[in-house]
XYZ file of C-alpha atoms in Angstrom:
363
model
C -11.974 -20.648 1.031
C -13.005 -18.689 -2.166
C -14.063 -19.439 -5.597
C -10.465 -18.693 -7.087
C -6.963 -19.166 -6.123
C -3.913 -16.428 -5.775
C -0.537 -17.191 -6.972
C 0.560 -17.104 -3.352
C -1.872 -19.944 -2.498
C -0.865 -21.999 -5.598
C 2.875 -21.567 -4.290
C 1.693 -23.042 -0.922
C 0.128 -25.894 -2.726
C 2.930 -26.734 -5.023
C 5.168 -26.827 -2.017
C 2.904 -29.266 -0.160
C 2.337 -26.809 2.700
C -1.483 -26.478 1.826
C -3.784 -29.031 0.184
C -6.774 -27.908 -2.049
C -10.394 -28.797 -1.105
C -12.530 -28.626 -4.312
C -15.619 -30.481 -5.439
C -15.525 -33.283 -8.251
C -15.684 -31.961 -11.857
C -19.315 -33.414 -12.201
C -20.620 -31.545 -9.289
C -18.933 -28.280 -10.309
C -20.599 -28.591 -13.835
C -23.889 -29.097 -12.309
C -23.667 -26.201 -10.164
C -21.634 -23.522 -12.469
C -23.773 -21.560 -14.855
C -23.114 -21.585 -18.472
C -20.422 -18.983 -19.467
C -20.636 -17.122 -22.582
C -17.629 -15.029 -23.718
C -17.495 -12.801 -26.817
C -15.807 -13.738 -30.146
C -17.100 -17.205 -30.346
C -17.581 -18.092 -34.232
C -21.222 -18.539 -33.977
C -21.702 -15.057 -32.310
C -19.625 -13.416 -34.861
C -21.461 -15.061 -37.779
C -24.745 -13.563 -36.171
C -23.525 -10.206 -35.040
C -20.273 -9.049 -36.623
C -20.136 -6.258 -34.034
C -20.449 -8.316 -31.225
C -16.741 -8.131 -30.191
C -16.773 -4.179 -30.086
C -20.262 -3.450 -28.619
C -20.634 -2.525 -24.817
C -23.865 -4.655 -24.790
C -23.565 -7.117 -27.715
C -26.640 -8.849 -28.768
C -26.013 -12.170 -26.886
C -25.950 -10.179 -23.513
C -29.181 -8.504 -24.356
C -30.808 -11.788 -25.504
C -29.764 -13.385 -22.200
C -31.109 -10.509 -20.055
C -34.277 -10.545 -21.986
C -34.833 -14.104 -21.533
C -34.131 -14.141 -17.801
C -36.497 -11.289 -17.123
C -39.395 -12.948 -19.431
C -38.720 -16.069 -16.730
C -39.207 -13.896 -13.870
C -35.837 -13.631 -12.544
C -33.296 -10.909 -11.669
C -30.529 -10.134 -13.804
C -26.977 -8.908 -12.434
C -25.088 -6.409 -14.419
C -21.444 -6.142 -13.169
C -19.761 -2.985 -13.992
C -15.987 -2.292 -12.929
C -16.481 1.495 -12.258
C -18.792 3.445 -9.999
C -20.188 6.719 -10.871
C -21.440 8.146 -14.067
C -18.430 9.044 -16.331
C -15.274 8.758 -14.243
C -13.127 9.560 -16.861
C -13.757 11.819 -20.002
C -12.015 12.550 -23.223
C -12.026 14.934 -26.176
C -15.049 14.247 -28.248
C -13.022 14.911 -31.241
C -9.707 13.491 -31.168
C -10.200 11.446 -28.005
C -7.385 13.033 -25.991
C -7.869 12.762 -22.230
C -9.632 15.639 -20.532
C -7.436 17.297 -18.140
C -8.214 20.038 -15.436
C -6.618 23.459 -16.761
C -6.140 24.044 -12.790
C -4.141 21.036 -11.492
C -4.008 18.754 -14.411
C -6.284 16.483 -12.866
C -8.778 13.997 -14.909
C -12.264 15.352 -15.492
C -15.247 13.434 -14.654
C -19.162 13.832 -14.933
C -21.669 12.962 -12.261
C -24.511 13.158 -14.312
C -25.756 13.800 -17.884
C -26.795 17.451 -17.520
C -24.117 18.243 -14.786
C -21.011 20.181 -15.816
C -17.769 18.126 -16.008
C -15.523 18.671 -12.897
C -11.748 18.001 -11.783
C -11.621 14.518 -9.653
C -8.415 15.972 -8.041
C -9.447 19.836 -7.025
C -13.160 19.821 -7.506
C -12.830 22.904 -10.235
C -15.648 22.862 -12.592
C -14.667 22.845 -16.342
C -17.553 24.684 -17.877
C -15.333 26.384 -20.471
C -13.064 23.395 -21.303
C -11.124 23.254 -24.647
C -9.030 20.388 -25.803
C -5.425 21.449 -25.813
C -4.567 18.931 -28.592
C -7.398 20.136 -31.373
C -9.065 22.634 -29.824
C -12.714 21.157 -29.610
C -14.891 21.727 -26.884
C -17.072 18.535 -26.758
C -16.334 15.903 -24.126
C -17.210 12.095 -24.329
C -17.069 9.469 -21.539
C -13.680 7.388 -22.139
C -15.070 5.168 -19.230
C -18.870 4.541 -18.338
C -19.598 4.194 -14.820
C -22.470 2.217 -12.918
C -24.872 5.048 -12.914
C -24.263 5.634 -16.633
C -24.791 2.116 -17.159
C -28.212 1.958 -15.317
C -29.422 4.795 -17.369
C -28.412 3.174 -20.545
C -30.198 -0.078 -19.482
C -33.273 1.664 -18.487
C -33.733 2.862 -22.269
C -33.110 -0.471 -23.493
C -35.399 -2.307 -21.098
C -38.458 0.032 -20.518
C -40.807 -0.854 -17.816
C -37.911 -2.936 -16.131
C -36.875 -1.985 -12.619
C -33.381 -0.912 -12.354
C -31.512 -1.195 -8.932
C -27.805 0.018 -8.202
C -25.522 -1.414 -5.374
C -22.260 0.376 -4.849
C -20.701 2.832 -2.722
C -23.691 5.148 -2.468
C -25.678 2.087 -1.348
C -25.007 -1.365 -1.024
C -28.019 -3.821 -1.395
C -27.771 -6.986 0.721
C -30.571 -8.867 -1.197
C -32.889 -8.559 -4.047
C -36.366 -10.192 -4.784
C -36.915 -13.156 -7.075
C -38.565 -10.925 -9.471
C -37.814 -9.377 -12.814
C -35.351 -6.600 -12.346
C -31.859 -5.349 -13.560
C -29.260 -4.953 -10.710
C -26.249 -2.887 -11.615
C -23.486 -3.504 -9.194
C -19.802 -2.843 -8.730
C -17.616 -5.633 -7.835
C -17.953 -6.491 -4.314
C -21.297 -4.712 -3.869
C -23.387 -7.674 -5.559
C -26.613 -8.444 -3.715
C -27.715 -11.879 -3.144
C -30.774 -12.813 -5.153
C -33.485 -15.113 -3.627
C -33.228 -18.270 -5.848
C -30.320 -16.980 -7.696
C -29.980 -14.530 -10.610
C -31.146 -15.603 -14.092
C -28.378 -14.203 -15.868
C -25.232 -12.051 -15.208
C -23.701 -9.617 -17.615
C -20.154 -9.103 -17.017
C -19.444 -5.790 -18.745
C -16.262 -3.759 -19.566
C -13.726 -6.485 -18.900
C -11.019 -4.431 -20.539
C -11.092 -1.960 -17.742
C -10.085 -4.855 -15.177
C -7.700 -6.490 -17.474
C -5.702 -3.486 -18.618
C -4.865 -2.117 -14.948
C -1.127 -1.645 -14.447
C -1.008 -4.184 -11.872
C 0.557 -7.681 -11.762
C -2.389 -9.067 -10.153
C -4.937 -7.705 -12.692
C -5.798 -11.022 -14.441
C -5.873 -12.935 -11.169
C -8.151 -10.242 -9.490
C -10.584 -10.032 -12.634
C -10.940 -13.782 -12.465
C -11.867 -13.443 -8.688
C -14.638 -10.504 -9.387
C -16.115 -12.584 -12.093
C -16.225 -15.826 -10.253
C -17.857 -14.053 -7.511
C -20.516 -12.848 -9.531
C -21.050 -15.985 -11.530
C -21.506 -17.880 -8.340
C -24.694 -15.931 -7.493
C -26.131 -16.996 -10.871
C -28.524 -20.339 -10.932
C -27.253 -23.657 -12.303
C -27.387 -24.414 -15.954
C -30.311 -26.447 -15.337
C -32.543 -23.608 -14.278
C -31.235 -21.733 -17.174
C -28.482 -19.737 -15.517
C -26.166 -17.824 -17.953
C -23.304 -15.541 -17.578
C -22.046 -13.262 -20.498
C -18.663 -11.914 -20.136
C -17.604 -9.071 -22.522
C -14.157 -10.170 -23.144
C -12.147 -12.032 -25.782
C -12.467 -15.568 -25.654
C -9.016 -15.997 -26.572
C -7.731 -14.734 -23.231
C -6.479 -17.283 -20.662
C -8.416 -15.796 -17.861
C -11.857 -15.901 -19.949
C -11.112 -19.687 -20.723
C -10.282 -20.212 -17.026
C -13.738 -18.624 -16.260
C -15.615 -20.635 -18.960
C -14.116 -23.919 -17.691
C -14.450 -22.824 -14.268
C -10.948 -23.835 -13.558
C -9.197 -21.403 -11.059
C -6.793 -23.940 -10.182
C -5.185 -24.181 -13.551
C -5.326 -20.466 -14.023
C -3.333 -19.917 -10.766
C -0.955 -22.764 -11.800
C -0.405 -21.038 -15.316
C -0.003 -17.579 -13.874
C 2.649 -18.780 -11.253
C 4.606 -20.698 -13.892
C 4.671 -17.378 -16.021
C 5.759 -15.139 -12.919
C 8.555 -17.808 -12.265
C 9.865 -17.481 -15.666
C 9.735 -13.862 -15.665
C 11.316 -13.602 -12.139
C 8.227 -11.870 -10.526
C 6.630 -12.339 -6.890
C 5.645 -14.645 -5.513
C 8.210 -16.847 -7.163
C 10.985 -14.321 -5.885
C 11.117 -11.652 -3.250
C 11.299 -7.973 -4.806
C 11.474 -4.699 -3.274
C 11.175 -1.303 -4.847
C 13.307 1.601 -3.448
C 11.925 4.908 -4.587
C 13.031 8.635 -4.117
C 15.302 11.414 -5.286
C 18.315 9.966 -7.161
C 20.735 10.764 -4.302
C 18.451 9.033 -1.597
C 18.106 6.035 -3.706
C 21.799 5.684 -4.122
C 22.598 6.263 -0.627
C 20.174 3.573 0.682
C 21.421 1.011 -1.849
C 24.903 1.844 -0.754
C 24.382 1.462 2.952
C 22.301 -1.814 2.453
C 24.220 -4.970 2.849
C 22.388 -6.771 0.227
C 22.401 -10.706 -0.218
C 25.306 -11.940 -2.644
C 22.592 -13.008 -5.096
C 20.751 -9.936 -4.901
C 19.997 -8.218 -8.597
C 19.347 -4.673 -8.434
C 17.113 -3.545 -11.480
C 17.312 0.188 -12.670
C 17.134 2.918 -11.655
C 14.236 4.280 -13.799
C 12.595 7.566 -13.654
C 9.159 7.709 -11.908
C 6.261 8.879 -14.078
C 4.686 12.244 -12.635
C 1.059 13.040 -13.608
C 0.264 16.395 -15.039
C -0.254 18.845 -12.195
C 2.809 17.644 -10.436
C 5.521 18.724 -12.676
C 6.981 20.925 -10.088
C 7.894 18.095 -7.790
C 11.526 17.001 -7.675
C 12.589 13.984 -10.045
C 12.390 10.685 -8.499
C 13.657 7.412 -9.454
C 13.086 3.748 -8.691
C 15.266 0.618 -8.320
C 14.197 -2.819 -7.924
C 15.763 -5.537 -5.675
C 15.209 -8.955 -6.644
C 16.426 -12.067 -4.619
C 15.404 -15.496 -4.197
C 12.579 -16.537 -1.748
C 15.335 -18.078 0.375
C 16.697 -14.767 0.838
C 13.645 -12.851 1.870
C 14.433 -12.397 5.360
C 18.055 -11.226 4.704
C 16.820 -8.542 1.996
C 14.209 -7.113 4.576
C 16.752 -6.969 7.134
C 19.190 -5.282 4.950
C 16.735 -2.635 3.718
C 15.449 -2.214 7.291
C 19.157 -1.565 8.611
C 19.793 0.818 5.742
C 16.753 2.918 6.590
C 17.912 3.094 10.342
C 20.967 4.434 9.367
C 19.406 7.019 7.056
C 17.186 8.043 9.964
C 20.197 8.250 12.527
C 22.141 10.523 9.990
C 18.965 12.727 9.467
C 19.274 12.452 5.743
C 17.092 14.997 4.430
C 15.440 13.311 1.355
C 12.719 10.416 2.340
C 13.094 7.066 0.714
C 10.018 4.719 0.091
C 10.737 1.106 0.400
C 8.042 -1.464 -0.668
C 8.370 -5.090 -0.736
C 6.684 -7.241 -3.459
C 5.004 -3.951 -5.013
C 2.573 -5.661 -7.393
C 1.007 -2.174 -8.626
C 4.572 -1.209 -9.967
C 5.552 -4.128 -12.094
């Protein structure tokens, strides 16, 4: 059970293998909090900068009203840490380590930025693009958010819940609870409001399941808020025109899953089809695909070069091919690739090949 539905679950429902168990719409309306997205005409008329502000006025007002009523406020932030990603303060070019090419991050406002890969400090960092030395946060984490909220809401208790320490519950008293997805504590009597910040960070991930996972995380947080009759409000900082935002506003996860599955079926993406990726040096990929006895209706896409991040330019060039078949040929595809891998192993082929089935993070 859950508040949302994956495309795989929707496929089981459409084929009749599973049956949905859901409440009537009247019960859902009575229990679900009021969802307020950004970009509504009334908001833009009152606050023209609402669509670009990290904490727009509608979110600030919702938090202030809930705190005044004596209720805690949940603030969901997608990223942990202080500033997990930095960029040049002048040209906004991503800040990279001069030693290994890894991304630079900051653990605190007064701390020297360091590399997230090798740990080397970047006290003398200079932008290779424009020569500037100043850094700015391109992504704001939970700790930095808690610091900003402490300035915006003085004399209000600030509590954090994340990897450094997960809270199980919070008392029914005024407080701002900053949590990363999955670490939201349960509030006694429910939260008076929830602020879902930085929706773009969830929706822009290079993952086929990005929108689906975003709706799941938002719904899990919104479910902790009081019903609308008790003043429960959720503010989501994402464009109201996005289908995932509309699904949250209407509290219609089934409709969103149905739409998502239809789009994947039209584009030929899992779970409407079965797909496997084959990654390795060009000669190894060609060898594996040549050995595999693929189904007759298999479609091979690619190969395409595999992106190598800065700091790994000395590694050999790799490429990736995708093999797509109808779901009815899933077993045949897996058996063919498994047999080909076995032949390569018996031949002691020197170059490794990575095979993944339905690689959602690669599409």
